């Protein structure tokens, strides 16, 4: 009865071997989850080039195309969920999500990218603040006041999403201090920071510990031995965000707390 009443999408039958790549348009998922799968494939004597089909979303980030070239991923093989609602496979290989860092695989990903671009860090003297002005969530309500604190400590305001992947890596590998909101821009890019880089993660004080991956920004800090602090802030809760209103609403940052924490990292007199 239900199949007569509801017109389901036509099933696309995929012959040969298929691999669940993901292609989520998010730099953190790309670098910290998706590409590390290729390392585990190699360990199991598979190669991404041997699959007939790659399954995932429409990839919209320019950085995705750059990364796929580095790892020899043939994008012509990608079959998207958006264009094909129902898929049937002759053979499908996939990894079950574990949501914990595969440190060995992440380090492999990092070193392969650094080697591809020939990036060698010589100076670590930049202080950067990751702006979210191109996004509709997790901005700073009182940024005019906060910008004075950043200016006092000589932070430059950056928008990583406007840079290609090579320039992003050069930016973060040359930084000795990074401040940013909890999110992909901070969690992914700090994998290219060097040991003892100072990190201040801005996070909602109501961010629940069991939702929206509260610890992902600390993966890079653990792997790279970064000096990571969390600045918990009030937020202007936006109920239209529904289930994510407590995590993704704009922040209200106490300027004195931010100034104190920066000084603490810099070992300056209070």
C-alpha atoms as a printed R data frame, in Angstrom:
    type eleno elety resid chain resno      x      y       z
1   ATOM     1    CA   UNK     A     1  0.000  0.000   0.000
2   ATOM     2    CA   UNK     A     2  2.687  2.524   1.015
3   ATOM     3    CA   UNK     A     3  4.583  2.022  -2.241
4   ATOM     4    CA   UNK     A     4  1.416  2.815  -4.186
5   ATOM     5    CA   UNK     A     5  0.730  5.978  -2.224
6   ATOM     6    CA   UNK     A     6  4.265  7.341  -1.966
7   ATOM     7    CA   UNK     A     7  6.417  7.750  -5.047
8   ATOM     8    CA   UNK     A     8  9.925  6.828  -3.979
9   ATOM     9    CA   UNK     A     9 12.995  7.812  -5.939
10  ATOM    10    CA   UNK     A    10 14.283  5.359  -8.469
11  ATOM    11    CA   UNK     A    11 16.986  3.058  -7.151
12  ATOM    12    CA   UNK     A    12 20.385  3.467  -8.800
13  ATOM    13    CA   UNK     A    13 22.170  0.142  -9.010
14  ATOM    14    CA   UNK     A    14 25.941  0.513  -8.787
15  ATOM    15    CA   UNK     A    15 27.943 -2.336 -10.255
16  ATOM    16    CA   UNK     A    16 31.507 -3.095  -9.217
17  ATOM    17    CA   UNK     A    17 33.117 -1.916  -5.985
18  ATOM    18    CA   UNK     A    18 32.007  1.206  -4.112
19  ATOM    19    CA   UNK     A    19 33.588  3.108  -1.215
20  ATOM    20    CA   UNK     A    20 31.781  5.419   1.217
21  ATOM    21    CA   UNK     A    21 34.015  8.498   1.041
22  ATOM    22    CA   UNK     A    22 31.676 11.085   2.582
23  ATOM    23    CA   UNK     A    23 32.566 14.364   0.825
24  ATOM    24    CA   UNK     A    24 31.015 16.430   3.632
25  ATOM    25    CA   UNK     A    25 31.641 20.116   2.770
26  ATOM    26    CA   UNK     A    26 33.425 20.843   6.042
27  ATOM    27    CA   UNK     A    27 37.190 21.221   6.414
28  ATOM    28    CA   UNK     A    28 37.290 19.409   9.762
29  ATOM    29    CA   UNK     A    29 35.425 16.325   8.514
30  ATOM    30    CA   UNK     A    30 37.618 16.371   5.401
31  ATOM    31    CA   UNK     A    31 40.989 16.463   7.159
32  ATOM    32    CA   UNK     A    32 40.285 14.693  10.423
33  ATOM    33    CA   UNK     A    33 37.863 11.954   9.364
34  ATOM    34    CA   UNK     A    34 37.591 11.509   5.606
35  ATOM    35    CA   UNK     A    35 41.223 11.577   4.411
36  ATOM    36    CA   UNK     A    36 42.486  9.433   7.333
37  ATOM    37    CA   UNK     A    37 40.219  6.661   5.997
38  ATOM    38    CA   UNK     A    38 42.610  6.365   3.043
39  ATOM    39    CA   UNK     A    39 45.430  5.488   5.413
40  ATOM    40    CA   UNK     A    40 43.373  2.671   6.922
41  ATOM    41    CA   UNK     A    41 42.471  1.472   3.432
42  ATOM    42    CA   UNK     A    42 46.170  1.213   2.603
43  ATOM    43    CA   UNK     A    43 46.826 -0.690   5.821
44  ATOM    44    CA   UNK     A    44 44.179 -3.189   4.702
45  ATOM    45    CA   UNK     A    45 45.829 -3.469   1.259
46  ATOM    46    CA   UNK     A    46 43.204 -1.388  -0.536
47  ATOM    47    CA   UNK     A    47 43.761  1.653  -2.725
48  ATOM    48    CA   UNK     A    48 41.220  4.399  -3.320
49  ATOM    49    CA   UNK     A    49 41.935  4.245  -7.076
50  ATOM    50    CA   UNK     A    50 40.774  0.619  -7.230
51  ATOM    51    CA   UNK     A    51 37.147  1.447  -6.420
52  ATOM    52    CA   UNK     A    52 34.686  1.923  -9.261
53  ATOM    53    CA   UNK     A    53 32.432  4.321  -7.333
54  ATOM    54    CA   UNK     A    54 32.970  6.824  -4.516
55  ATOM    55    CA   UNK     A    55 29.888  7.716  -2.474
56  ATOM    56    CA   UNK     A    56 29.288 11.063  -0.787
57  ATOM    57    CA   UNK     A    57 27.703 14.499  -0.812
58  ATOM    58    CA   UNK     A    58 28.049 17.278  -3.350
59  ATOM    59    CA   UNK     A    59 31.376 18.812  -2.374
60  ATOM    60    CA   UNK     A    60 31.250 22.593  -2.419
61  ATOM    61    CA   UNK     A    61 34.488 23.692  -0.742
62  ATOM    62    CA   UNK     A    62 37.301 24.755  -3.048
63  ATOM    63    CA   UNK     A    63 39.697 23.210  -0.527
64  ATOM    64    CA   UNK     A    64 38.072 19.801  -1.073
65  ATOM    65    CA   UNK     A    65 39.128 19.768  -4.714
66  ATOM    66    CA   UNK     A    66 42.686 20.709  -3.703
67  ATOM    67    CA   UNK     A    67 42.888 17.943  -1.114
68  ATOM    68    CA   UNK     A    68 41.385 15.350  -3.457
69  ATOM    69    CA   UNK     A    69 44.134 16.099  -5.999
70  ATOM    70    CA   UNK     A    70 46.850 15.598  -3.386
71  ATOM    71    CA   UNK     A    71 45.475 12.165  -2.477
72  ATOM    72    CA   UNK     A    72 44.707 11.131  -6.066
73  ATOM    73    CA   UNK     A    73 40.963 10.890  -5.565
74  ATOM    74    CA   UNK     A    74 39.196 10.670  -8.928
75  ATOM    75    CA   UNK     A    75 36.227 13.010  -8.477
76  ATOM    76    CA   UNK     A    76 34.617 11.726 -11.692
77  ATOM    77    CA   UNK     A    77 33.778  8.552  -9.726
78  ATOM    78    CA   UNK     A    78 31.774 10.380  -7.042
79  ATOM    79    CA   UNK     A    79 28.087  9.428  -6.834
80  ATOM    80    CA   UNK     A    80 26.213 11.959  -4.698
81  ATOM    81    CA   UNK     A    81 23.382 11.461  -2.241
82  ATOM    82    CA   UNK     A    82 21.780 14.696  -3.425
83  ATOM    83    CA   UNK     A    83 21.332 13.376  -6.974
84  ATOM    84    CA   UNK     A    84 20.637  9.763  -6.015
85  ATOM    85    CA   UNK     A    85 18.342  9.240  -3.052
86  ATOM    86    CA   UNK     A    86 18.326  5.445  -3.228
87  ATOM    87    CA   UNK     A    87 21.391  3.399  -4.023
88  ATOM    88    CA   UNK     A    88 21.936 -0.314  -4.403
89  ATOM    89    CA   UNK     A    89 25.435 -1.797  -4.371
90  ATOM    90    CA   UNK     A    90 27.076 -4.863  -5.733
91  ATOM    91    CA   UNK     A    91 29.853 -4.242  -3.190
92  ATOM    92    CA   UNK     A    92 30.215 -1.442  -0.633
93  ATOM    93    CA   UNK     A    93 33.198 -0.737   1.642
94  ATOM    94    CA   UNK     A    94 32.766  1.712   4.512
95  ATOM    95    CA   UNK     A    95 34.101  2.609   7.955
96  ATOM    96    CA   UNK     A    96 31.839  2.734  10.988
97  ATOM    97    CA   UNK     A    97 32.067  6.168  12.678
98  ATOM    98    CA   UNK     A    98 33.897  6.151  15.987
99  ATOM    99    CA   UNK     A    99 34.187  9.915  16.665
100 ATOM   100    CA   UNK     A   100 37.582  9.631  18.267
101 ATOM   101    CA   UNK     A   101 40.899 10.661  16.703
102 ATOM   102    CA   UNK     A   102 42.855  8.166  14.624
103 ATOM   103    CA   UNK     A   103 46.147  9.787  15.600
104 ATOM   104    CA   UNK     A   104 48.349  7.645  13.373
105 ATOM   105    CA   UNK     A   105 46.163  8.302  10.322
106 ATOM   106    CA   UNK     A   106 45.826 12.035  11.048
107 ATOM   107    CA   UNK     A   107 49.598 12.411  11.314
108 ATOM   108    CA   UNK     A   108 49.945 10.548   8.000
109 ATOM   109    CA   UNK     A   109 47.473 12.977   6.391
110 ATOM   110    CA   UNK     A   110 49.293 15.990   7.828
111 ATOM   111    CA   UNK     A   111 52.763 14.896   6.736
112 ATOM   112    CA   UNK     A   112 51.600 14.005   3.233
113 ATOM   113    CA   UNK     A   113 50.069 17.457   2.725
114 ATOM   114    CA   UNK     A   114 53.092 19.276   4.154
115 ATOM   115    CA   UNK     A   115 55.400 17.265   1.896
116 ATOM   116    CA   UNK     A   116 53.220 17.929  -1.171
117 ATOM   117    CA   UNK     A   117 53.498 21.700  -0.688
118 ATOM   118    CA   UNK     A   118 57.073 21.604   0.613
119 ATOM   119    CA   UNK     A   119 56.106 23.642   3.667
120 ATOM   120    CA   UNK     A   120 58.841 24.139   6.253
121 ATOM   121    CA   UNK     A   121 58.172 26.384   9.216
122 ATOM   122    CA   UNK     A   122 60.887 28.942   9.860
123 ATOM   123    CA   UNK     A   123 59.112 31.654  11.878
124 ATOM   124    CA   UNK     A   124 56.286 31.396  14.390
125 ATOM   125    CA   UNK     A   125 55.481 34.993  15.153
126 ATOM   126    CA   UNK     A   126 51.895 35.581  14.026
127 ATOM   127    CA   UNK     A   127 48.946 36.098  16.343
128 ATOM   128    CA   UNK     A   128 45.683 35.392  14.566
129 ATOM   129    CA   UNK     A   129 42.001 35.628  15.373
130 ATOM   130    CA   UNK     A   130 39.651 33.515  13.254
131 ATOM   131    CA   UNK     A   131 36.726 35.632  12.086
132 ATOM   132    CA   UNK     A   132 33.318 34.075  11.388
133 ATOM   133    CA   UNK     A   133 31.821 37.107   9.668
134 ATOM   134    CA   UNK     A   134 31.184 35.009   6.545
135 ATOM   135    CA   UNK     A   135 28.971 32.694   8.601
136 ATOM   136    CA   UNK     A   136 25.610 33.208  10.292
137 ATOM   137    CA   UNK     A   137 26.465 31.483  13.589
138 ATOM   138    CA   UNK     A   138 28.973 31.797  16.448
139 ATOM   139    CA   UNK     A   139 29.855 35.410  15.771
140 ATOM   140    CA   UNK     A   140 30.628 37.912  18.547
141 ATOM   141    CA   UNK     A   141 27.863 40.304  19.556
142 ATOM   142    CA   UNK     A   142 30.250 42.776  21.206
143 ATOM   143    CA   UNK     A   143 33.036 42.484  18.649
144 ATOM   144    CA   UNK     A   144 33.712 46.233  18.604
145 ATOM   145    CA   UNK     A   145 34.858 46.002  22.238
146 ATOM   146    CA   UNK     A   146 36.656 42.680  21.758
147 ATOM   147    CA   UNK     A   147 38.522 44.026  18.724
148 ATOM   148    CA   UNK     A   148 40.246 46.533  21.012
149 ATOM   149    CA   UNK     A   149 41.610 43.679  23.146
150 ATOM   150    CA   UNK     A   150 42.835 41.908  19.994
151 ATOM   151    CA   UNK     A   151 44.426 45.118  18.713
152 ATOM   152    CA   UNK     A   152 46.166 45.676  22.045
153 ATOM   153    CA   UNK     A   153 47.822 42.257  21.746
154 ATOM   154    CA   UNK     A   154 48.601 42.666  18.022
155 ATOM   155    CA   UNK     A   155 46.269 39.983  16.661
156 ATOM   156    CA   UNK     A   156 45.426 39.996  12.977
157 ATOM   157    CA   UNK     A   157 41.910 39.023  11.912
158 ATOM   158    CA   UNK     A   158 41.805 36.229   9.338
159 ATOM   159    CA   UNK     A   159 39.156 34.362   7.344
160 ATOM   160    CA   UNK     A   160 40.666 30.940   6.497
161 ATOM   161    CA   UNK     A   161 37.807 29.933   4.210
162 ATOM   162    CA   UNK     A   162 38.908 32.648   1.763
163 ATOM   163    CA   UNK     A   163 42.369 31.086   1.397
164 ATOM   164    CA   UNK     A   164 43.436 28.068  -0.614
165 ATOM   165    CA   UNK     A   165 44.639 25.096   1.400
166 ATOM   166    CA   UNK     A   166 48.340 25.900   0.946
167 ATOM   167    CA   UNK     A   167 47.920 29.435   2.259
168 ATOM   168    CA   UNK     A   168 45.803 28.184   5.146
169 ATOM   169    CA   UNK     A   169 48.583 25.809   6.161
170 ATOM   170    CA   UNK     A   170 51.224 28.521   5.853
171 ATOM   171    CA   UNK     A   171 49.084 30.830   7.985
172 ATOM   172    CA   UNK     A   172 48.527 28.422  10.861
173 ATOM   173    CA   UNK     A   173 52.000 26.886  10.815
174 ATOM   174    CA   UNK     A   174 53.492 30.370  11.189
175 ATOM   175    CA   UNK     A   175 51.252 31.315  14.131
176 ATOM   176    CA   UNK     A   176 52.287 31.239  17.759
177 ATOM   177    CA   UNK     A   177 48.843 32.259  19.027
178 ATOM   178    CA   UNK     A   178 45.388 31.410  17.633
179 ATOM   179    CA   UNK     A   179 42.000 32.520  18.962
180 ATOM   180    CA   UNK     A   180 38.745 31.282  17.455
181 ATOM   181    CA   UNK     A   181 35.261 30.004  18.085
182 ATOM   182    CA   UNK     A   182 34.562 26.326  18.530
183 ATOM   183    CA   UNK     A   183 34.152 25.017  14.990
184 ATOM   184    CA   UNK     A   184 35.829 23.616  11.903
185 ATOM   185    CA   UNK     A   185 38.007 26.663  11.236
186 ATOM   186    CA   UNK     A   186 39.762 26.207  14.569
187 ATOM   187    CA   UNK     A   187 39.520 22.429  14.955
188 ATOM   188    CA   UNK     A   188 40.886 21.573  11.498
189 ATOM   189    CA   UNK     A   189 43.492 24.236  10.823
190 ATOM   190    CA   UNK     A   190 45.302 23.905  14.144
191 ATOM   191    CA   UNK     A   191 46.490 20.448  13.048
192 ATOM   192    CA   UNK     A   192 49.127 22.437  11.127
193 ATOM   193    CA   UNK     A   193 50.214 24.471  14.159
194 ATOM   194    CA   UNK     A   194 53.557 23.624  15.729
195 ATOM   195    CA   UNK     A   195 54.250 22.473  19.276
196 ATOM   196    CA   UNK     A   196 53.495 24.957  22.079
197 ATOM   197    CA   UNK     A   197 51.356 27.238  19.906
198 ATOM   198    CA   UNK     A   198 48.863 29.058  22.146
199 ATOM   199    CA   UNK     A   199 45.185 28.315  21.476
200 ATOM   200    CA   UNK     A   200 42.116 29.979  22.990
201 ATOM   201    CA   UNK     A   201 38.880 28.262  21.993
202 ATOM   202    CA   UNK     A   202 35.739 30.377  22.454
203 ATOM   203    CA   UNK     A   203 32.826 28.196  23.469
204 ATOM   204    CA   UNK     A   204 29.317 28.693  24.833
205 ATOM   205    CA   UNK     A   205 29.080 28.158  28.580
206 ATOM   206    CA   UNK     A   206 25.941 26.119  27.913
207 ATOM   207    CA   UNK     A   207 27.641 23.856  25.367
208 ATOM   208    CA   UNK     A   208 26.504 20.372  26.444
209 ATOM   209    CA   UNK     A   209 29.230 17.780  26.784
210 ATOM   210    CA   UNK     A   210 27.293 15.150  24.856
211 ATOM   211    CA   UNK     A   211 26.331 17.168  21.771
212 ATOM   212    CA   UNK     A   212 28.010 18.948  18.840
213 ATOM   213    CA   UNK     A   213 31.385 17.305  19.443
214 ATOM   214    CA   UNK     A   214 32.650 19.452  22.344
215 ATOM   215    CA   UNK     A   215 36.144 17.973  22.270
216 ATOM   216    CA   UNK     A   216 37.019 18.084  18.550
217 ATOM   217    CA   UNK     A   217 39.001 21.319  18.854
218 ATOM   218    CA   UNK     A   218 41.254 19.552  21.337
219 ATOM   219    CA   UNK     A   219 42.214 16.727  18.944
220 ATOM   220    CA   UNK     A   220 44.830 18.876  17.236
221 ATOM   221    CA   UNK     A   221 46.000 20.290  20.548
222 ATOM   222    CA   UNK     A   222 46.600 16.804  21.909
223 ATOM   223    CA   UNK     A   223 48.365 15.569  18.761
224 ATOM   224    CA   UNK     A   224 50.550 18.667  18.334
225 ATOM   225    CA   UNK     A   225 51.064 19.417  22.052
226 ATOM   226    CA   UNK     A   226 49.479 22.864  21.858
227 ATOM   227    CA   UNK     A   227 48.772 25.127  24.835
228 ATOM   228    CA   UNK     A   228 44.980 24.990  24.691
229 ATOM   229    CA   UNK     A   229 42.556 27.005  26.831
230 ATOM   230    CA   UNK     A   230 38.786 27.306  26.623
231 ATOM   231    CA   UNK     A   231 37.011 30.626  27.187
232 ATOM   232    CA   UNK     A   232 33.414 29.905  28.193
233 ATOM   233    CA   UNK     A   233 31.020 32.712  27.235
234 ATOM   234    CA   UNK     A   234 27.420 33.710  27.477
235 ATOM   235    CA   UNK     A   235 25.474 33.697  24.230
236 ATOM   236    CA   UNK     A   236 22.528 35.496  22.726
237 ATOM   237    CA   UNK     A   237 20.476 32.351  22.271
238 ATOM   238    CA   UNK     A   238 18.829 32.160  18.868
239 ATOM   239    CA   UNK     A   239 15.823 29.861  19.168
240 ATOM   240    CA   UNK     A   240 15.604 29.517  15.373
241 ATOM   241    CA   UNK     A   241 18.700 27.313  15.587
242 ATOM   242    CA   UNK     A   242 16.516 24.844  17.504
243 ATOM   243    CA   UNK     A   243 18.616 21.930  18.770
244 ATOM   244    CA   UNK     A   244 21.855 23.854  18.266
245 ATOM   245    CA   UNK     A   245 20.764 27.127  19.843
246 ATOM   246    CA   UNK     A   246 22.888 26.571  22.964
247 ATOM   247    CA   UNK     A   247 26.043 25.846  20.964
248 ATOM   248    CA   UNK     A   248 25.836 27.911  17.774
249 ATOM   249    CA   UNK     A   249 24.250 31.189  18.882
250 ATOM   250    CA   UNK     A   250 26.394 34.332  18.831
251 ATOM   251    CA   UNK     A   251 28.742 34.922  21.777
252 ATOM   252    CA   UNK     A   252 28.934 37.713  24.321
253 ATOM   253    CA   UNK     A   253 32.579 37.735  25.409
254 ATOM   254    CA   UNK     A   254 33.795 39.391  28.575
255 ATOM   255    CA   UNK     A   255 36.725 41.569  27.409
256 ATOM   256    CA   UNK     A   256 38.455 41.380  30.790
257 ATOM   257    CA   UNK     A   257 38.379 37.582  30.793
258 ATOM   258    CA   UNK     A   258 39.775 37.456  27.264
259 ATOM   259    CA   UNK     A   259 42.523 39.935  28.130
260 ATOM   260    CA   UNK     A   260 43.397 37.970  31.287
261 ATOM   261    CA   UNK     A   261 43.595 34.662  29.400
262 ATOM   262    CA   UNK     A   262 45.784 36.137  26.633
263 ATOM   263    CA   UNK     A   263 48.136 37.543  29.256
264 ATOM   264    CA   UNK     A   264 48.196 34.200  31.037
265 ATOM   265    CA   UNK     A   265 49.327 32.490  27.852
266 ATOM   266    CA   UNK     A   266 51.940 35.131  27.183
267 ATOM   267    CA   UNK     A   267 53.227 34.961  30.768
268 ATOM   268    CA   UNK     A   268 52.897 38.719  31.058
269 ATOM   269    CA   UNK     A   269 52.237 40.640  34.240
270 ATOM   270    CA   UNK     A   270 48.572 40.997  35.066
